[in-house]
XYZ file of C-alpha atoms in Angstrom:
728
model
C 26.538 50.179 72.544
C 29.726 48.142 71.531
C 28.427 44.872 73.753
C 25.357 43.876 72.060
C 27.380 45.113 68.685
C 30.425 41.965 70.243
C 27.645 39.776 71.286
C 25.880 40.153 67.538
C 29.179 39.320 65.724
C 30.234 36.394 68.195
C 26.426 35.178 67.191
C 27.392 35.647 63.353
C 30.421 33.655 64.308
C 29.175 31.406 65.790
C 26.628 29.848 63.324
C 29.827 30.688 60.260
C 32.176 27.897 62.429
C 28.645 25.438 62.353
C 28.253 25.311 59.187
C 32.070 25.259 57.927
C 31.756 22.429 61.022
C 28.559 20.711 59.119
C 29.534 17.595 56.860
C 28.251 18.112 53.448
C 25.515 15.107 53.411
C 25.791 13.105 49.723
C 22.485 11.094 48.518
C 23.240 8.221 46.955
C 20.853 6.298 45.355
C 20.943 3.078 43.330
C 18.933 1.702 40.550
C 16.882 -1.042 40.685
C 13.786 -0.137 38.304
C 10.584 -0.264 40.158
C 12.305 -0.983 43.272
C 13.561 2.405 42.867
C 10.056 3.768 44.240
C 11.266 2.688 47.822
C 13.646 5.817 47.009
C 10.557 8.414 48.103
C 10.397 6.326 51.419
C 13.380 6.642 52.606
C 13.566 10.466 51.241
C 10.604 11.219 53.799
C 12.170 9.840 56.232
C 15.242 12.084 55.957
C 13.033 15.663 55.664
C 11.664 14.424 58.932
C 14.845 13.693 60.508
C 15.790 16.968 59.367
C 18.915 15.535 57.243
C 19.718 18.464 54.552
C 20.297 16.447 51.581
C 23.553 18.981 50.183
C 24.053 16.809 46.719
C 22.678 13.702 45.136
C 23.899 10.919 42.629
C 21.146 8.435 40.821
C 21.892 5.599 39.147
C 18.642 4.650 36.911
C 15.286 4.728 39.388
C 17.763 6.490 41.467
C 18.776 9.273 38.919
C 14.898 9.899 38.591
C 13.798 9.764 42.278
C 17.334 12.043 42.643
C 16.310 14.132 40.058
C 13.247 15.718 40.994
C 14.577 15.947 44.574
C 16.863 18.224 42.675
C 14.507 20.476 41.985
C 13.314 21.060 45.191
C 10.254 18.626 44.918
C 9.359 17.386 48.802
C 8.829 13.410 49.055
C 5.297 13.459 49.877
C 4.956 15.278 46.297
C 6.829 12.133 44.416
C 4.566 10.175 47.088
C 1.423 11.596 45.682
C 2.038 11.799 42.103
C 4.232 7.883 41.530
C 1.468 6.775 43.487
C -1.349 8.178 41.933
C 0.507 7.352 37.986
C -1.501 5.180 35.838
C 1.915 3.454 34.927
C 0.415 0.768 32.306
C -0.239 3.627 30.915
C 3.123 5.533 31.118
C 5.240 2.159 29.619
C 2.877 0.961 27.108
C 2.930 4.127 25.589
C -0.751 4.018 23.539
C -3.339 6.573 23.657
C -6.134 6.343 25.528
C -8.559 5.564 23.019
C -10.989 8.543 23.921
C -8.159 10.645 22.561
C -7.067 8.777 19.321
C -7.993 11.039 16.370
C -11.291 9.298 14.621
C -9.089 8.901 11.962
C -6.934 6.551 13.500
C -10.110 4.307 14.808
C -12.161 4.596 12.184
C -11.054 0.586 11.086
C -11.231 -0.998 14.664
C -14.500 -2.562 14.226
C -12.898 -4.233 11.776
C -10.602 -7.705 12.173
C -7.161 -6.661 11.957
C -5.014 -7.982 14.423
C -3.871 -6.049 17.299
C -0.459 -4.467 15.696
C 0.462 -2.711 12.792
C 3.587 -2.951 10.881
C 5.440 0.439 9.596
C 7.079 -0.221 6.181
C 10.146 1.542 4.368
C 10.202 1.250 1.219
C 7.048 -1.241 1.230
C 9.859 -4.155 4.049
C 9.142 -3.939 7.237
C 10.559 -1.720 9.735
C 11.651 -3.411 12.810
C 10.640 -1.887 15.917
C 13.279 0.017 17.462
C 12.386 -0.916 21.308
C 10.190 -3.162 22.992
C 8.850 0.015 25.371
C 7.763 3.118 23.820
C 9.135 6.419 26.337
C 6.438 9.167 25.083
C 4.589 9.054 27.779
C 6.990 7.876 30.588
C 9.542 11.166 29.135
C 6.008 13.474 29.197
C 5.681 12.340 32.964
C 9.240 12.921 34.205
C 8.902 16.755 32.442
C 5.241 16.951 35.254
C 7.820 16.130 37.951
C 10.757 18.257 36.806
C 8.624 21.153 36.790
C 9.997 22.518 33.476
C 13.136 23.936 34.997
C 15.695 25.527 32.473
C 18.977 25.448 34.002
C 22.697 25.302 32.185
C 24.445 22.964 34.584
C 22.862 20.590 36.980
C 24.689 22.345 39.758
C 22.173 25.154 39.731
C 19.448 23.440 40.223
C 18.148 23.662 43.662
C 20.078 20.688 44.726
C 23.169 19.902 42.812
C 22.945 16.578 40.343
C 24.481 13.772 38.853
C 23.286 11.193 37.143
C 24.743 8.128 35.766
C 24.985 5.913 32.432
C 26.330 3.478 30.294
C 28.385 4.437 26.935
C 26.760 1.560 25.042
C 29.502 2.047 22.529
C 32.828 0.966 24.572
C 30.859 0.416 28.246
C 32.225 3.897 29.729
C 30.786 5.056 33.130
C 29.189 8.440 31.963
C 28.715 11.438 34.662
C 25.689 13.392 33.537
C 26.234 16.886 34.628
C 24.288 18.866 32.395
C 21.695 18.955 29.555
C 17.304 18.186 29.202
C 17.161 17.421 33.068
C 13.779 14.902 31.908
C 16.060 13.219 29.295
C 19.240 12.462 31.523
C 16.645 10.842 33.803
C 15.507 8.793 30.716
C 19.018 8.049 29.462
C 19.804 6.773 33.242
C 17.320 4.545 33.617
C 16.767 2.952 29.625
C 17.886 -0.590 30.076
C 18.986 -1.849 26.012
C 16.421 -4.066 24.388
C 13.808 -2.215 26.717
C 14.534 1.778 25.608
C 16.010 3.836 22.792
C 19.586 4.202 23.932
C 20.142 8.300 24.080
C 22.334 10.754 23.029
C 24.048 12.535 25.048
C 27.251 14.865 24.136
C 27.932 12.865 20.833
C 27.431 9.505 22.987
C 24.760 7.011 22.863
C 24.481 6.425 26.700
C 21.718 3.301 27.979
C 21.146 2.346 31.621
C 23.872 3.492 34.134
C 23.034 0.499 36.567
C 25.127 -2.115 34.060
C 28.567 -0.094 34.959
C 28.008 1.689 37.830
C 24.481 1.163 40.237
C 25.516 2.690 42.986
C 27.570 6.179 42.559
C 28.997 6.559 46.347
C 33.020 7.404 44.867
C 30.388 10.063 42.711
C 28.627 11.584 45.391
C 31.370 12.191 47.575
C 33.804 13.644 44.655
C 30.549 16.233 44.100
C 30.341 17.085 47.883
C 29.558 14.885 50.148
C 31.531 14.771 53.770
C 28.620 12.189 54.733
C 27.224 9.200 51.867
C 23.912 8.457 52.650
C 24.061 5.550 49.906
C 20.108 3.675 49.184
C 21.074 0.245 48.049
C 17.451 -1.288 46.192
C 19.339 -3.920 43.820
C 17.513 -6.953 43.264
C 19.709 -9.327 44.638
C 21.277 -12.534 43.250
C 18.052 -15.008 42.566
C 18.700 -18.940 44.082
C 19.304 -22.030 41.570
C 15.843 -22.538 41.860
C 14.343 -19.798 40.698
C 16.813 -19.735 37.426
C 14.183 -21.800 35.799
C 13.778 -19.360 32.156
C 15.918 -18.469 29.767
C 14.856 -14.808 30.911
C 16.378 -15.357 34.368
C 19.062 -17.104 33.561
C 19.714 -13.475 31.183
C 18.824 -11.887 33.905
C 21.106 -13.060 36.680
C 24.013 -12.482 33.983
C 23.182 -9.115 34.420
C 22.620 -8.562 38.126
C 26.029 -10.461 38.649
C 28.111 -7.589 37.327
C 25.798 -5.149 38.767
C 26.054 -6.190 42.267
C 29.728 -6.894 41.741
C 30.172 -3.152 41.800
C 27.787 -2.452 43.844
C 29.693 -4.492 46.403
C 33.282 -2.452 45.789
C 31.368 0.666 46.180
C 29.821 -0.330 49.133
C 33.107 -1.345 50.544
C 34.791 2.545 50.591
C 31.471 3.225 53.253
C 33.029 4.803 56.642
C 31.945 5.650 59.734
C 30.027 8.840 59.270
C 28.303 7.042 56.171
C 25.194 5.267 56.300
C 24.017 2.314 54.437
C 20.424 1.420 53.550
C 18.648 -1.557 52.346
C 14.623 -1.540 52.114
C 13.897 -5.237 52.430
C 11.834 -5.740 48.937
C 11.055 -9.370 49.102
C 8.734 -10.439 46.757
C 9.082 -7.544 44.947
C 10.205 -7.154 41.338
C 11.847 -4.372 39.500
C 8.863 -4.634 37.096
C 6.184 -3.984 39.762
C 5.521 -0.502 39.562
C 1.954 -0.594 40.736
C 3.215 -1.888 44.397
C 4.315 1.237 45.180
C 3.259 2.234 48.697
C 4.626 -1.184 48.959
C 8.023 -0.215 47.852
C 7.716 3.859 49.860
C 6.509 1.416 53.160
C 9.542 -0.086 52.820
C 12.291 2.064 52.067
C 10.520 4.357 55.212
C 10.329 0.937 57.567
C 14.534 0.577 56.974
C 15.057 4.363 56.778
C 13.729 4.537 59.953
C 15.866 1.882 61.454
C 19.215 3.780 60.812
C 17.710 6.704 62.634
C 20.750 6.939 64.804
C 23.439 7.303 61.830
C 21.317 9.619 60.519
C 20.629 11.898 63.508
C 24.994 12.552 63.606
C 24.431 14.250 59.690
C 21.301 15.974 61.497
C 19.847 20.133 61.801
C 18.031 22.445 64.295
C 15.457 23.055 63.543
C 16.177 26.403 62.773
C 18.746 25.474 60.813
C 16.644 23.050 58.807
C 14.115 25.533 57.946
C 16.962 27.752 57.056
C 18.325 25.143 54.451
C 15.035 23.950 53.401
C 14.159 27.515 52.361
C 17.116 27.744 50.691
C 16.474 25.141 48.506
C 13.182 26.943 47.769
C 14.943 30.370 46.559
C 17.189 28.347 44.061
C 14.723 27.479 42.434
C 14.338 29.036 39.032
C 11.929 31.119 37.643
C 9.796 30.489 34.988
C 10.013 33.076 32.156
C 7.933 34.361 29.187
C 8.482 31.473 26.164
C 9.836 34.151 23.267
C 9.829 31.932 20.613
C 8.744 28.437 19.824
C 11.108 26.436 17.439
C 10.043 22.820 15.600
C 13.343 20.568 14.493
C 13.434 19.122 11.066
C 11.113 16.487 10.557
C 11.691 14.375 7.046
C 7.862 13.985 6.167
C 5.138 15.440 8.947
C 4.842 18.661 7.677
C 6.013 21.639 10.205
C 3.018 24.137 9.456
C 0.365 21.282 10.580
C 2.289 21.103 13.679
C 1.977 24.486 14.858
C -1.280 24.670 13.802
C -2.102 21.777 16.480
C 0.701 23.484 19.225
C -1.500 25.957 20.920
C 1.389 28.157 22.568
C 1.208 31.740 24.300
C 4.422 33.592 23.104
C 4.475 36.060 25.793
C 2.828 34.385 29.238
C 4.713 32.170 30.958
C 4.988 28.239 29.826
C 1.496 26.885 30.871
C 3.016 22.830 31.060
C -0.524 20.827 31.754
C -2.021 23.058 28.090
C 1.032 22.104 26.396
C 1.324 18.696 27.538
C -2.238 18.349 26.107
C -1.350 19.301 22.509
C 1.306 17.162 22.503
C -0.415 14.323 23.236
C -2.932 14.667 20.861
C -0.403 15.434 18.560
C 0.944 12.056 19.399
C -2.440 10.256 19.563
C -2.360 10.619 15.949
C 0.158 8.298 15.093
C 2.713 9.509 13.105
C 5.337 9.672 16.051
C 7.971 7.269 18.172
C 7.535 10.512 20.336
C 7.139 13.626 20.745
C 9.087 15.650 23.001
C 10.220 19.509 23.810
C 12.883 21.953 25.876
C 13.004 24.771 27.439
C 15.688 26.489 26.759
C 17.607 29.916 27.973
C 16.826 32.592 25.050
C 17.891 36.628 25.406
C 14.189 37.071 24.625
C 12.255 35.009 26.968
C 12.491 30.484 27.410
C 12.853 28.526 23.905
C 10.488 26.277 23.411
C 11.795 23.123 20.710
C 9.192 21.110 19.478
C 11.098 17.809 19.180
C 9.036 15.087 17.110
C 10.716 11.523 16.281
C 8.719 10.616 12.970
C 8.059 6.783 12.466
C 10.744 4.864 10.200
C 8.041 5.064 7.753
C 5.414 6.602 6.850
C 3.780 4.020 5.045
C 1.461 1.303 7.268
C 0.516 -2.803 6.814
C -1.988 -3.742 9.123
C -3.365 -7.721 7.987
C -6.671 -9.920 9.429
C -8.554 -12.975 9.912
C -11.637 -14.058 10.796
C -13.480 -17.413 10.924
C -16.342 -18.544 11.743
C -18.229 -21.825 11.929
C -22.044 -22.953 13.901
C -20.812 -26.722 14.410
C -23.364 -27.221 11.366
C -21.461 -27.528 8.632
C -21.457 -23.886 7.762
C -18.172 -21.728 8.183
C -15.969 -19.315 6.798
C -13.318 -17.374 6.483
C -11.094 -14.102 5.439
C -8.041 -12.647 5.265
C -7.576 -9.024 5.660
C -4.895 -6.561 4.668
C -5.326 -2.923 4.611
C -1.969 -0.374 3.370
C -2.420 3.306 5.181
C 0.199 6.094 2.583
C 0.505 8.810 5.070
C 1.738 12.586 4.337
C 1.390 12.399 0.073
C 1.377 16.214 0.462
C 1.940 19.038 3.187
C -1.556 19.090 3.855
C -1.040 15.195 5.285
C -2.967 13.607 2.774
C -3.302 9.941 3.065
C -4.408 7.080 0.345
C -5.882 3.916 1.859
C -5.859 0.106 0.533
C -8.340 -2.695 1.922
C -8.709 -5.924 0.488
C -10.015 -9.337 1.936
C -10.389 -12.875 0.079
C -12.185 -15.657 0.900
C -15.917 -15.982 2.165
C -16.553 -12.809 1.053
C -13.774 -10.851 -1.671
C -13.677 -7.056 -1.570
C -11.128 -4.136 -2.630
C -11.254 -0.625 -1.641
C -9.218 2.205 -1.887
C -9.534 5.804 -0.890
C -7.614 9.123 -0.719
C -8.343 11.310 1.827
C -7.129 15.351 1.578
C -7.261 17.434 4.519
C -8.368 20.871 2.511
C -7.451 23.002 6.289
C -3.926 22.484 7.841
C -5.453 21.283 11.301
C -7.652 18.457 8.848
C -10.953 19.363 10.501
C -12.040 19.383 6.778
C -11.429 17.256 4.194
C -12.917 15.687 0.150
C -11.873 11.566 -0.564
C -12.359 10.612 -3.494
C -13.101 6.284 -3.483
C -13.701 3.028 -5.030
C -15.297 -0.385 -4.734
C -15.353 -3.917 -5.346
C -17.142 -6.259 -3.751
C -18.765 -10.032 -3.444
C -20.172 -11.487 -0.515
C -22.367 -13.849 0.938
C -26.131 -13.749 1.004
C -27.875 -16.878 2.180
C -31.710 -17.573 2.166
C -33.026 -18.674 5.167
C -36.283 -20.446 5.990
C -37.045 -21.381 9.185
C -34.090 -22.466 10.651
C -33.008 -23.885 7.923
C -30.294 -22.199 4.923
C -32.344 -22.974 1.450
C -29.936 -21.385 -0.792
C -26.795 -19.089 -1.103
C -27.441 -16.763 -3.099
C -24.157 -13.389 -3.784
C -23.767 -9.941 -4.387
C -21.573 -8.143 -6.288
C -20.957 -4.337 -5.932
C -18.703 -2.582 -7.971
C -18.774 1.374 -7.638
C -17.597 4.141 -7.046
C -17.890 8.027 -5.519
C -16.815 11.098 -3.427
C -17.518 12.127 0.333
C -17.223 15.920 1.621
C -16.761 15.944 5.619
C -15.272 16.477 8.938
C -13.206 15.029 11.014
C -14.746 16.088 15.131
C -11.155 15.008 16.285
C -10.931 12.543 18.659
C -15.427 12.238 19.196
C -16.201 11.133 15.258
C -16.877 12.284 11.970
C -19.319 13.542 9.672
C -19.763 13.070 5.388
C -21.634 14.318 2.965
C -21.391 11.235 0.266
C -22.176 10.975 -3.811
C -22.030 7.125 -4.991
C -22.751 5.106 -8.355
C -22.863 1.629 -8.484
C -23.544 -1.418 -10.644
C -24.974 -4.327 -8.297
C -25.333 -7.674 -9.457
C -26.630 -10.770 -7.779
C -27.036 -14.274 -8.288
C -28.858 -17.238 -6.518
C -26.862 -20.789 -6.564
C -30.378 -21.869 -8.257
C -30.114 -20.772 -11.201
C -28.783 -23.817 -13.044
C -32.617 -24.665 -12.405
C -34.579 -21.330 -12.709
C -31.896 -19.169 -15.092
C -33.632 -16.170 -14.647
C -32.808 -15.866 -10.544
C -31.012 -12.584 -9.952
C -31.296 -9.218 -11.411
C -28.432 -6.352 -12.137
C -29.027 -2.695 -11.301
C -27.442 0.888 -10.812
C -28.925 2.791 -8.218
C -26.169 6.246 -7.442
C -27.857 8.612 -5.219
C -26.394 10.996 -1.977
C -26.095 10.096 1.529
C -25.078 11.787 5.450
C -22.846 9.540 7.799
C -22.595 10.840 11.344
C -19.868 9.015 13.170
C -19.358 9.445 17.618
C -16.773 7.013 18.855
C -16.256 7.566 22.553
C -15.993 4.369 23.357
C -12.240 2.608 25.895
C -12.079 -0.143 23.505
C -13.841 -1.534 20.294
C -13.514 -5.099 21.757
C -14.464 -5.438 24.850
C -15.551 -1.364 26.391
C -15.867 -0.481 29.816
C -17.394 3.003 29.510
C -18.426 5.385 26.528
C -20.254 5.735 23.985
C -20.450 5.101 19.800
C -23.263 6.082 17.708
C -23.922 5.876 14.151
C -25.956 7.658 11.424
C -26.115 6.440 8.204
C -28.724 8.264 5.884
C -28.800 7.288 1.869
C -31.259 7.918 -0.987
C -31.406 7.411 -4.398
C -32.191 9.652 -7.809
C -33.143 9.113 -10.810
C -30.907 12.321 -12.262
C -28.032 11.323 -10.924
C -28.928 8.013 -13.045
C -30.547 5.267 -10.710
C -32.391 2.375 -11.748
C -34.194 2.210 -8.420
C -35.319 4.553 -6.077
C -35.777 4.369 -2.600
C -34.554 5.731 0.963
C -32.972 4.051 3.903
C -31.904 5.193 6.936
C -30.390 2.942 10.036
C -28.710 4.315 13.686
C -26.768 2.160 14.951
C -26.261 2.833 19.072
C -23.793 1.538 21.954
C -23.320 1.781 25.976
C -20.718 0.710 27.706
C -21.368 0.758 31.836
C -19.073 -0.791 34.647
C -19.415 -1.506 38.099
C -16.553 -3.280 39.580
C -15.413 -5.419 37.965
C -18.794 -6.315 35.866
C -19.882 -4.284 32.726
C -22.933 -3.858 30.840
C -23.277 -3.350 26.936
C -26.164 -1.800 25.808
C -26.715 -2.149 22.335
C -30.044 -0.371 20.094
C -29.981 -0.134 16.208
C -32.838 0.619 14.052
C -33.648 0.881 10.300
C -36.211 1.807 7.794
C -37.124 2.147 3.870
C -38.722 5.817 5.217
C -41.691 4.296 2.915
C -40.069 2.995 -0.151
C -39.205 -0.517 -1.159
C -35.622 -1.443 -1.112
C -34.373 -4.136 -3.715
C -33.465 -7.299 -2.268
C -29.070 -6.776 -1.889
C -30.569 -3.746 0.330
C -32.699 -5.148 2.707
C -31.611 -5.310 5.923
C -30.543 -8.147 7.726
C -30.670 -9.683 11.220
C -29.488 -13.331 12.359
C -25.681 -14.580 13.889
C -23.542 -14.229 16.698
C -24.429 -10.790 18.446
C -27.332 -10.055 15.584
C -30.229 -12.943 17.405
C -27.300 -15.322 17.842
C -29.691 -17.959 18.750
C -30.600 -17.886 14.896
C -29.123 -18.028 11.576
C -26.906 -15.314 9.386
C -29.630 -13.599 7.043
C -32.591 -15.123 8.686
C -34.361 -11.919 9.341
C -34.894 -9.657 6.404
C -36.828 -6.938 5.068
C -37.600 -3.180 4.850
C -37.834 -1.761 8.678
C -35.548 -3.418 11.358
C -35.196 -2.978 15.020
C -32.493 -5.061 17.445
C -31.686 -4.569 21.161
C -29.250 -5.871 22.790
C -27.619 -6.743 26.728
C -24.485 -7.514 26.747
C -23.432 -8.019 30.565
C -19.504 -9.764 30.696
C -16.365 -9.527 33.018
C -13.419 -11.200 32.775
C -12.365 -13.998 34.914
C -8.613 -14.871 33.604
C -5.271 -12.244 32.520
C -3.393 -14.115 29.229
C 0.055 -13.487 28.889
C 1.059 -10.248 27.195
C 2.680 -11.724 23.955
C -0.603 -13.422 23.697
C -3.301 -10.860 24.036
C -5.441 -9.368 27.016
C -8.363 -10.654 29.214
C -10.718 -14.259 28.950
C -14.408 -12.834 29.664
C -17.539 -14.913 30.839
C -20.475 -13.187 30.064
C -24.598 -13.522 29.467
C -25.941 -12.385 26.019
C -30.134 -11.358 25.957
C -31.413 -9.745 22.394
C -34.484 -8.834 20.925
C -35.358 -8.202 17.408
C -37.431 -8.227 13.999
C -36.860 -7.258 10.267
C -40.518 -6.858 8.569
C -41.001 -6.160 4.960
C -43.156 -3.535 5.293
C -41.883 0.231 4.649
C -43.014 1.905 7.595
C -42.406 1.415 11.397
C -45.852 -0.406 12.784
C -46.118 -2.410 16.311
C -46.542 -5.547 14.582
C -42.476 -5.156 14.274
C -42.060 -5.206 18.288
C -44.872 -6.981 18.869
C -43.900 -10.435 16.939
C -39.855 -9.624 18.335
C -37.580 -12.167 18.118
C -35.240 -12.974 20.940
C -32.500 -14.717 22.462
C -30.135 -15.267 25.431
C -27.334 -17.040 25.411
C -23.530 -17.013 27.220
C -21.019 -16.368 26.187
C -16.763 -17.144 26.844
C -14.898 -14.994 25.094
C -10.819 -13.363 24.953
C -8.827 -10.491 23.709
C -6.203 -12.714 21.526
C -3.726 -10.741 19.731
C -5.286 -12.229 16.411
C -8.533 -11.058 17.729
C -11.483 -11.554 20.066
C -12.461 -14.584 20.000
C -15.898 -15.942 20.962
C -17.642 -19.106 21.865
C -21.661 -18.455 21.818
C -24.623 -20.647 22.678
C -27.346 -19.424 22.243
C -31.479 -20.418 23.123
C -34.222 -18.765 20.536
C -37.854 -18.331 20.488
C -39.513 -21.033 18.914
C -36.947 -23.433 20.341
C -34.091 -22.323 17.517
C -30.707 -22.733 19.213
C -27.278 -22.291 17.576
C -23.345 -22.660 18.735
C -20.788 -20.780 17.248
C -17.694 -19.459 16.963
C -15.913 -17.093 16.005
C -12.604 -15.527 14.981
C -13.797 -11.563 14.900
C -15.464 -8.743 15.954
C -18.411 -9.697 17.238
C -20.856 -6.290 17.460
């Protein structure tokens, strides 16, 4: 009995001696923007070589990869998430259009510029940063799995992130706090991302003070240091041809000076890995696979040095099991707290969140709810913290509101047919939000130019989640309506309207809305021929009720690649409400986009009928003009019934600089349609249809979509047009 016991004690002592002799390994990951994705390739090789990581220190992108590794995430899991990420979406910080509530996209069909100004006291507020951080912070939370710890020494692998105090330039070693927020703080490039508050300090990207924390890693745990350098080398003088390049070089010189000082402290036991990232820049996030491969290749080249730090398969498996065992267990959500807001109602926020108390946090569902609220457009970012508390985890929702609750949009529309007819319009809208606790809004829109208009609407939700609303409105409008015969403009008429009404409806979340409305208006149309024929024109009052139903799931209002859009509008006048005219009209508009590879097919079908009544001149359906039988002039076809079908095919042929807009498109368009004075649909409407085919050159600019259209139509009609503005 004594001999086996002695043998067991001897073996235990041997294991303890080996553990004591094993050097502690600190993994130190440098910053380098997107180039830091190469760290994942290094981690893959460390796992394969059975090199344990006893602590990790990261700067900037190194802090992102290091923070994920500190939670126990494997390199394979990281690679899968990073290569599957939509980086343009994460850094663009704009919700997918299909996820935006309809109330925020209902004006997308109007000719506004591709930006919105936030106002405070009716004065524009400068943006806080160039790049939003909502979606990238959500991504970091997914990487860390929602862990809650008091200090980073309690993580499965002890962790430190390096940042810079923007007030005095001091190095800030972050050893506790909200892990995803700390990760973001370490990569917050000044002027691009907003600073982060950390222990009463405003901190930014640590790369400007310590891009590689070798000394921090050695102090934390490192008998040996594995350091990974992914920083950008200084550029040669022939590459310094722009202001941006010179500015980047100025910062890089300071970064490299400290980097080399840190590298100089590495000893014989330490390992320095420098991936070859030639041709890859700090913004090439979409080249994740190339960068990971480069990191893996560089680490394999250093395997002789890494093997000196490796464990046996059994010891490495035990080390890995210890990491897994230290992962904090998710506790039940005991309480939900929303930090104070200035004007957005906390009660509305609570009604939109879907958090079940007494159950473990469902992170994907929480992110879905938070993203849905963020898409409403009231916040700069919307984040959360999961904190320990006696009665279960405290879920703290942190909404960061925009700097103002009033929003201004400006717009411009231009058109010419190169034959003497042209027009322009200047547009503006002011949206005032959160006028009461239910989220009332006041929207005012105006236009001057060829069309002159002013419309105002007070949108009042009647329940907390905004599902039902009432919206009184008023409208003044003066617009042209030409008479065209045989492709020639005969006379220019104008239609003036003054009216108002009230809508009762329901918001169908991101899908659309339905409105039942009552309206009354005074209508007057006059002709330019009035000096010869004084009686040409008409004045009347009309009042009635109607129904509007809109479904909007196009992914873009300008050049969609997928989705549907449907609008149904029905209106009936009623003499009992004081109408001088009695008629009914209904119209249906359907659009559908399909994409295969680089090619998109955008289909449109429209139709309308007076339902057996006769429409006043000013209410007739019209066809003609760009994208509405492009070979015909505006208003050339008009009547009590109509239909239009359009097939528009296009592909992007050029990418524009981001400051100018999106892409340049080349396409073809084929259209068929007709409008007749008949009060009901019949076969003649289709058998004598007009048609038009042509080519389109378009650009998605910041000022709006720009179209050059050349079209050939029935009867030898030809037309060319240049249009700035929505052409659908």
